[in-house]
PDB file of C-alpha atoms in Angstrom:
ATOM      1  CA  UNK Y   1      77.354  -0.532  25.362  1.00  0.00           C
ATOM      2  CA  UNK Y   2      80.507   1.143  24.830  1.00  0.00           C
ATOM      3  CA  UNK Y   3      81.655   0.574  21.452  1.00  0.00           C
ATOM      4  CA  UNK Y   4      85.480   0.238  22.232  1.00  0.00           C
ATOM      5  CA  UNK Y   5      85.395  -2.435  24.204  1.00  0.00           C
ATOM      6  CA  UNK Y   6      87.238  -4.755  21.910  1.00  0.00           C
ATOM      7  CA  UNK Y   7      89.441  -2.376  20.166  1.00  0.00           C
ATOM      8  CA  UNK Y   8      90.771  -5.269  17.753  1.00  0.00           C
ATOM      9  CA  UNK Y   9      89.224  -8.395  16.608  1.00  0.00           C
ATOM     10  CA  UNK Y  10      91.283 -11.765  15.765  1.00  0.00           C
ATOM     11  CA  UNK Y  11      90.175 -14.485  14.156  1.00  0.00           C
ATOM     12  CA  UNK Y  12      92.370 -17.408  13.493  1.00  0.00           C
ATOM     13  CA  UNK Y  13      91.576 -20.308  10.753  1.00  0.00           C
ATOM     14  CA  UNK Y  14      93.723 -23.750   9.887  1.00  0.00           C
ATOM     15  CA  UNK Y  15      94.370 -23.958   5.969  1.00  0.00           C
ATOM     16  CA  UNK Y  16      95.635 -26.708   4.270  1.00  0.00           C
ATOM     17  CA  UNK Y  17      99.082 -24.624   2.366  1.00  0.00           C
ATOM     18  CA  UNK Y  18     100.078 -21.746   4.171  1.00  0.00           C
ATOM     19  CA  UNK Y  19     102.178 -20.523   1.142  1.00  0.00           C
ATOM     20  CA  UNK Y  20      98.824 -20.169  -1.066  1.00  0.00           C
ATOM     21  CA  UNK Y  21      97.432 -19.034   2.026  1.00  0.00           C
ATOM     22  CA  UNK Y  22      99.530 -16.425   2.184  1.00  0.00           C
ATOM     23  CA  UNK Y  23     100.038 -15.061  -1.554  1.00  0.00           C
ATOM     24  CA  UNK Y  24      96.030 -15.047  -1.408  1.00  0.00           C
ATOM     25  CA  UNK Y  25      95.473 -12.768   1.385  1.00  0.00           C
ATOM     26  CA  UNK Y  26      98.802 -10.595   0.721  1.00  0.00           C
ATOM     27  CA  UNK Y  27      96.615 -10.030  -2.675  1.00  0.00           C
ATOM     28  CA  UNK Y  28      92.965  -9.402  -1.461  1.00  0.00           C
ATOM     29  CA  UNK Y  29      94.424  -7.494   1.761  1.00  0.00           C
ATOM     30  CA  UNK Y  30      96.404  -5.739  -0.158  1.00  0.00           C
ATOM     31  CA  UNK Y  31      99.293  -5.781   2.198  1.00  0.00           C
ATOM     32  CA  UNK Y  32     102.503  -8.250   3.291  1.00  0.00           C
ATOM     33  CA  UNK Y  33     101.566 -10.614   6.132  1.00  0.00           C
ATOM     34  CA  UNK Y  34     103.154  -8.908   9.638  1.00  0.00           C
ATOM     35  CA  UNK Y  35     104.290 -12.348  10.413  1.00  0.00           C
ATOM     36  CA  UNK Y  36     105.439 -15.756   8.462  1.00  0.00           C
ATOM     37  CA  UNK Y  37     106.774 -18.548   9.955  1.00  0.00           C
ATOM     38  CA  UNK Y  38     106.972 -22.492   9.247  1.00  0.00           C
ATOM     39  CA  UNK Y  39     102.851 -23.282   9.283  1.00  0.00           C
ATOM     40  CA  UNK Y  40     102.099 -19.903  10.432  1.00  0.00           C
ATOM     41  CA  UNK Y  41     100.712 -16.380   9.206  1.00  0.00           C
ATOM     42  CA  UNK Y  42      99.146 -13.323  10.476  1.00  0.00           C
ATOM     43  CA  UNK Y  43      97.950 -10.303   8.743  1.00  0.00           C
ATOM     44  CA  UNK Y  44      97.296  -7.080  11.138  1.00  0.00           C
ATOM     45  CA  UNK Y  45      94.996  -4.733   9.361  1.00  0.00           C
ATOM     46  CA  UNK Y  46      94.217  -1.427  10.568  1.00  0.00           C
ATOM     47  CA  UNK Y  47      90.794  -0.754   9.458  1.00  0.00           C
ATOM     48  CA  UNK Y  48      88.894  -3.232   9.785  1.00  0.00           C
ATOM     49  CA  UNK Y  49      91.179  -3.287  13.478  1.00  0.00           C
ATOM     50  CA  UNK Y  50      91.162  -7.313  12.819  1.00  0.00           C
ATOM     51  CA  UNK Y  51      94.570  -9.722  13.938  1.00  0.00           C
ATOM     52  CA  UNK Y  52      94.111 -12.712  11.507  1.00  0.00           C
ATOM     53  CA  UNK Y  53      96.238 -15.352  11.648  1.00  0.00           C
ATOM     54  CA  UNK Y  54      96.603 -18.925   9.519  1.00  0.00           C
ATOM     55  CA  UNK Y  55      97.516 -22.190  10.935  1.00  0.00           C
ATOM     56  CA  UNK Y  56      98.411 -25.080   8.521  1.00  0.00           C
ATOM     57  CA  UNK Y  57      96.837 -28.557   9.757  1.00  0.00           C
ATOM     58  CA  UNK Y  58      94.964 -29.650   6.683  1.00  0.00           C
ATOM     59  CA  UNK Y  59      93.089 -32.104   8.841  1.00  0.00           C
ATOM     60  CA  UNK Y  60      91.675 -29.597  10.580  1.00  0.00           C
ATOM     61  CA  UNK Y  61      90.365 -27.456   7.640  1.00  0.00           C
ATOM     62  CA  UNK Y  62      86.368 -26.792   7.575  1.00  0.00           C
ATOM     63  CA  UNK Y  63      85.213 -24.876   4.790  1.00  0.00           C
ATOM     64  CA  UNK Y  64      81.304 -23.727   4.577  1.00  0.00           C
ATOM     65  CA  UNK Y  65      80.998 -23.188   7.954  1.00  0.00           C
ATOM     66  CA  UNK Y  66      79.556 -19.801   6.861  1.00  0.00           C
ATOM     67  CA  UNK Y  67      81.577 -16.538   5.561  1.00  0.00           C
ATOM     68  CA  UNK Y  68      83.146 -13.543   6.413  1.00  0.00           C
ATOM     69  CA  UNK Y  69      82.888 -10.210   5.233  1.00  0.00           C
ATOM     70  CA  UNK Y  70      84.001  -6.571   5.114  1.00  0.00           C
ATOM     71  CA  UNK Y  71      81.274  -3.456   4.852  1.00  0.00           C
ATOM     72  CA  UNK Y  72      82.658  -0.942   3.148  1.00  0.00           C
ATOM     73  CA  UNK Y  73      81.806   3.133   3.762  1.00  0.00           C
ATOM     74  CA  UNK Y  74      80.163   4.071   0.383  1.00  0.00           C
ATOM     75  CA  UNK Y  75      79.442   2.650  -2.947  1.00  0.00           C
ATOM     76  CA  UNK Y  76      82.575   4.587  -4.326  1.00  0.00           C
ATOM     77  CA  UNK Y  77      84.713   2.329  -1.816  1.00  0.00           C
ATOM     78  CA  UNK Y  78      83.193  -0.783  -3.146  1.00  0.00           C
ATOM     79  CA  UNK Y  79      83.322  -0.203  -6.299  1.00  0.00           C
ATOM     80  CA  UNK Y  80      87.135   0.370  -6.339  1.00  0.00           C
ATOM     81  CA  UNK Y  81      87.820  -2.464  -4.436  1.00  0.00           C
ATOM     82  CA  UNK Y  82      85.692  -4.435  -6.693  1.00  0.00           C
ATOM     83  CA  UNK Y  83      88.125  -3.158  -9.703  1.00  0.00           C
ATOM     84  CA  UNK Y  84      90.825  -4.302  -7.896  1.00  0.00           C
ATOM     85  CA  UNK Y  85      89.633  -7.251  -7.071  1.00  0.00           C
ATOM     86  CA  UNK Y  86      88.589  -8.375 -10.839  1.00  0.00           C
ATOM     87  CA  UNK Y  87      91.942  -7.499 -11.854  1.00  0.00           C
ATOM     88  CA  UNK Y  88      93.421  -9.721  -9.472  1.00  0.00           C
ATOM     89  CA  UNK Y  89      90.746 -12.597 -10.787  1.00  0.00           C
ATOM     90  CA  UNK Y  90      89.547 -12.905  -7.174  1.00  0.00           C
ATOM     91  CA  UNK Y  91      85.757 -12.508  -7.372  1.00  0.00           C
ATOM     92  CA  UNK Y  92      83.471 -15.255  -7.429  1.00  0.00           C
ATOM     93  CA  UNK Y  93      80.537 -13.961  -7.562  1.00  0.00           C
ATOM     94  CA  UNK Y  94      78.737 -10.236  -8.078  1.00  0.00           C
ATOM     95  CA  UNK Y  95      75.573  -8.695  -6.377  1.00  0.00           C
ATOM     96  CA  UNK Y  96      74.690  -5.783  -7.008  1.00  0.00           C
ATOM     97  CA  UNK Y  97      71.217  -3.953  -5.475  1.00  0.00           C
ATOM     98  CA  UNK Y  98      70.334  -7.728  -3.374  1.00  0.00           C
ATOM     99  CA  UNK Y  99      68.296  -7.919  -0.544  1.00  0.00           C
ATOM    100  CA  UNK Y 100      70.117 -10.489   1.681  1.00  0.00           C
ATOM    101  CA  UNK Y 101      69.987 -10.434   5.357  1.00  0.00           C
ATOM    102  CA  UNK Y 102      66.887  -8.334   4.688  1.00  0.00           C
ATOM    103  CA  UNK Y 103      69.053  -5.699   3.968  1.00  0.00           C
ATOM    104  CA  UNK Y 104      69.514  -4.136   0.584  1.00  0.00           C
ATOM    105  CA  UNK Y 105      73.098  -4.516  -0.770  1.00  0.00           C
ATOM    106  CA  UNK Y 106      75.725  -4.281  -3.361  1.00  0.00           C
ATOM    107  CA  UNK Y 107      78.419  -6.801  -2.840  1.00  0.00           C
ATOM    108  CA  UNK Y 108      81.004  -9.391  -4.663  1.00  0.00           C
ATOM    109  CA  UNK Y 109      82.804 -12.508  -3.516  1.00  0.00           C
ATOM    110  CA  UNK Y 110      85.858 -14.087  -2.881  1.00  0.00           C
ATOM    111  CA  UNK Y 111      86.807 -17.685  -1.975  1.00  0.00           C
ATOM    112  CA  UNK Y 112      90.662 -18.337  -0.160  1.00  0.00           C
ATOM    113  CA  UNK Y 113      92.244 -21.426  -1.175  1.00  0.00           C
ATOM    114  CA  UNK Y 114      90.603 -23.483   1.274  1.00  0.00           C
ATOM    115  CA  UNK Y 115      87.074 -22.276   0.129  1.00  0.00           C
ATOM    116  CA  UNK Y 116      86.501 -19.683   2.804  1.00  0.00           C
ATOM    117  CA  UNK Y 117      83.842 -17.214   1.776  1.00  0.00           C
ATOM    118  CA  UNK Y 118      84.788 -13.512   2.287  1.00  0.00           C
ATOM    119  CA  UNK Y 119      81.964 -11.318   1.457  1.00  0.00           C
ATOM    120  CA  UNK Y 120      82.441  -7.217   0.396  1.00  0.00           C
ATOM    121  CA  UNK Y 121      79.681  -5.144   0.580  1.00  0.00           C
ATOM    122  CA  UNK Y 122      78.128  -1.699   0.959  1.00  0.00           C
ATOM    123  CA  UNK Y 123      75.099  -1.596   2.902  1.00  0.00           C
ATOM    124  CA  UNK Y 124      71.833   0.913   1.364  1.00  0.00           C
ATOM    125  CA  UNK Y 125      69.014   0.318   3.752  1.00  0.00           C
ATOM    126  CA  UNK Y 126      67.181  -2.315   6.043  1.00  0.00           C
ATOM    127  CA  UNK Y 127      64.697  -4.324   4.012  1.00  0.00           C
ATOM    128  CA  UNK Y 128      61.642  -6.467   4.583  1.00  0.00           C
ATOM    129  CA  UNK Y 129      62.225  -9.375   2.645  1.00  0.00           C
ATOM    130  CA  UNK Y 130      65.198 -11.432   0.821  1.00  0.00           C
ATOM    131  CA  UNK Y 131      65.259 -11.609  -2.684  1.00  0.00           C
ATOM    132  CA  UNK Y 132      63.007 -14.488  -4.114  1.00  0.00           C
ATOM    133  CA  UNK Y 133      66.161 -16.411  -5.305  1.00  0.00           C
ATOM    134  CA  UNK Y 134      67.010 -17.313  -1.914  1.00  0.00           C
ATOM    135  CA  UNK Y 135      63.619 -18.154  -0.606  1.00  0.00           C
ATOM    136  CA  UNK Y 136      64.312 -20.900  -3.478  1.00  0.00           C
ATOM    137  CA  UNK Y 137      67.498 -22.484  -2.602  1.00  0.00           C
ATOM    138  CA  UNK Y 138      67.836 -24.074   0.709  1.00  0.00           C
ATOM    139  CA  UNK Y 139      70.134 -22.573   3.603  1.00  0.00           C
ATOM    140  CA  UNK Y 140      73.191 -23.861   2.382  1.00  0.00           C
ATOM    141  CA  UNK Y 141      73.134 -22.062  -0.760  1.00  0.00           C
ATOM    142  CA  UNK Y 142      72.280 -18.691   0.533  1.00  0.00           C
ATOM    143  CA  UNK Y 143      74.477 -16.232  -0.080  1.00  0.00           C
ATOM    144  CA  UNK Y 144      76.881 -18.198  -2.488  1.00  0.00           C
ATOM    145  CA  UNK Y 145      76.736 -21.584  -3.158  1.00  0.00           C
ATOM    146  CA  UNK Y 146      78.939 -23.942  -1.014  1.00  0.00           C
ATOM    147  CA  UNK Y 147      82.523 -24.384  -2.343  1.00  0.00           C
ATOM    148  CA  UNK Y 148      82.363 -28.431  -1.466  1.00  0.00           C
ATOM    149  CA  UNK Y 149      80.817 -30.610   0.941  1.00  0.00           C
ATOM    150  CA  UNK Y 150      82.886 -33.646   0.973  1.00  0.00           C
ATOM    151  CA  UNK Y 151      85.738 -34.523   2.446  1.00  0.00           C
ATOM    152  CA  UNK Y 152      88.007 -37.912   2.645  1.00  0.00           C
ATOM    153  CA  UNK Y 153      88.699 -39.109   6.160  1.00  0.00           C
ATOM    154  CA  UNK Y 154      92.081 -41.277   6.315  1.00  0.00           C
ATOM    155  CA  UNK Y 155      91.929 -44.876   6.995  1.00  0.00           C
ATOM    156  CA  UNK Y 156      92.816 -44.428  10.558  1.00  0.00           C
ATOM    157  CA  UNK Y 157      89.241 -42.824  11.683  1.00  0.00           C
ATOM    158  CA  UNK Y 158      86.531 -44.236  13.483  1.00  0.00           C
ATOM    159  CA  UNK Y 159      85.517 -46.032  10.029  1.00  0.00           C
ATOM    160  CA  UNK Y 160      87.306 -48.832   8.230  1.00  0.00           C
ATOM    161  CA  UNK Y 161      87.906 -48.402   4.836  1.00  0.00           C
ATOM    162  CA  UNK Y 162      86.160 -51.540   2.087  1.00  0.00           C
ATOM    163  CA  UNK Y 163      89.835 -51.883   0.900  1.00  0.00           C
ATOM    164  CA  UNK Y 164      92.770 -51.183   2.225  1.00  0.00           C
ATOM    165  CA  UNK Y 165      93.774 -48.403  -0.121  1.00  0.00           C
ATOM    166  CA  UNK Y 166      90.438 -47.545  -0.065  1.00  0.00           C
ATOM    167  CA  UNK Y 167      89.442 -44.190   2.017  1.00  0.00           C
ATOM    168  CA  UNK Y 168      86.131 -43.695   2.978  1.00  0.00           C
ATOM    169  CA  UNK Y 169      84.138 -40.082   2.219  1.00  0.00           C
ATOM    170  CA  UNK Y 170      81.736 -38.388   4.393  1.00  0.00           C
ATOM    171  CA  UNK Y 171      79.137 -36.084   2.627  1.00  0.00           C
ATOM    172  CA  UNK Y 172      78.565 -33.029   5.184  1.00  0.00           C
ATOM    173  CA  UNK Y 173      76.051 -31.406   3.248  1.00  0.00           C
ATOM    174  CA  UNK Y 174      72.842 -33.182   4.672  1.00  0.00           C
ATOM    175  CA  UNK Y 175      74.627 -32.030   8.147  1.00  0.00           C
ATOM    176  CA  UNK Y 176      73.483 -28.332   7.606  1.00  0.00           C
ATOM    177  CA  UNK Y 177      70.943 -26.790   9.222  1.00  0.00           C
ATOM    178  CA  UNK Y 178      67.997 -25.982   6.768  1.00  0.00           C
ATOM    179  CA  UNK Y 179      64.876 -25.506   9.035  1.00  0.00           C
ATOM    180  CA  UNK Y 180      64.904 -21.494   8.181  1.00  0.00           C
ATOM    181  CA  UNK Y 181      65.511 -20.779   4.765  1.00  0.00           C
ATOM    182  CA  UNK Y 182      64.800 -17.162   4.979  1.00  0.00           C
ATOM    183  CA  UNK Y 183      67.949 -16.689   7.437  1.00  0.00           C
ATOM    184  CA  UNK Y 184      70.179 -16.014   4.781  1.00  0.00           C
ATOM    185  CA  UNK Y 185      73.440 -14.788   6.515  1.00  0.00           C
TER     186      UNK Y 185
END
């Protein structure tokens, strides 16, 4: 397959404050968005050749649907943007010499605003097996553990709330797919 045939990727996710939105990503991009207007941003990077773009509708916000990630070119890359990254306070989490995705990997975390999970990491080699931390946490938690799992539906849908000021909350976590716990990514 010819490797150009999408020359640019774009991805486009609803957040709940497009101003935090936006001071986030101008900080771990490292860049001004190319475009800000009323409930609207989009970053153009060059490399990775990715269009992103932010919508605000806070009802429509779904964090832990999985992650997102850059692979960096050497350790020497990652490890810079990993400095960076501390300085800013943006890392969540740190892993270095991990075999996820049977792959062995050094990598760090990030979580946007909304709890979107953007994953950095420098690839060494294939591997056979994950480490034994993740064969010990279900599916959900691979990786990095969820940011949060419930959310409060207003009165208005399909269930009536107890009280009326009273909203009810659906807890998504038992919704996840768990049947292969060694599918880590």
């Amino acid at each position: 397959m010819n490797q150009n045939v999408f020359p640019r990727m774009h991805v486009s996710l609803y957040v709940s404050n497009i101003a935090r939105t936006v001071d986030f990503y101008t900080t771990f991009f490292g860049q001004e968005a190319t475009k800000v207007k009323p409930g609207y941003a989009k970053f153009v990077l060059d490399k990775p050749s990715l269009i992103i773009s932010f919508v605000e509708n806070p009802a429509r916000v779904q964090n832990n649907f999985g992650h997102l990630g850059f692979q960096v070119e050497t350790v020497a890359e990652l490890e810079e943007k990993l400095t960076l990254a501390r300085e800013k306070n943006l890392v969540a989490k740190e892993e270095m010499g991990t075999n996820c995705c049977y792959a062995k990997q050094d990598k760090y975390w990030v979580n946007d605003p909304d709890g979107v999970q953007w994953e950095v990491y420098y690839f060494h080699e294939d591997a056979e097996f994950n480490d034994p931390h993740y064969e010990a946490q279900s599916a959900e938690a691979c990786c990095i553990a969820p940011v949060q799992t419930t959310i409060e539906m207003p009165a208005s849908s399909c269930c009536e709330p107890a009280a009326a000021s009273e909203k009810p909350k659906f807890d998504l976590s038992n919704l996840i797919a768990t049947s292969n716990k060694n599918n880590c990514c």
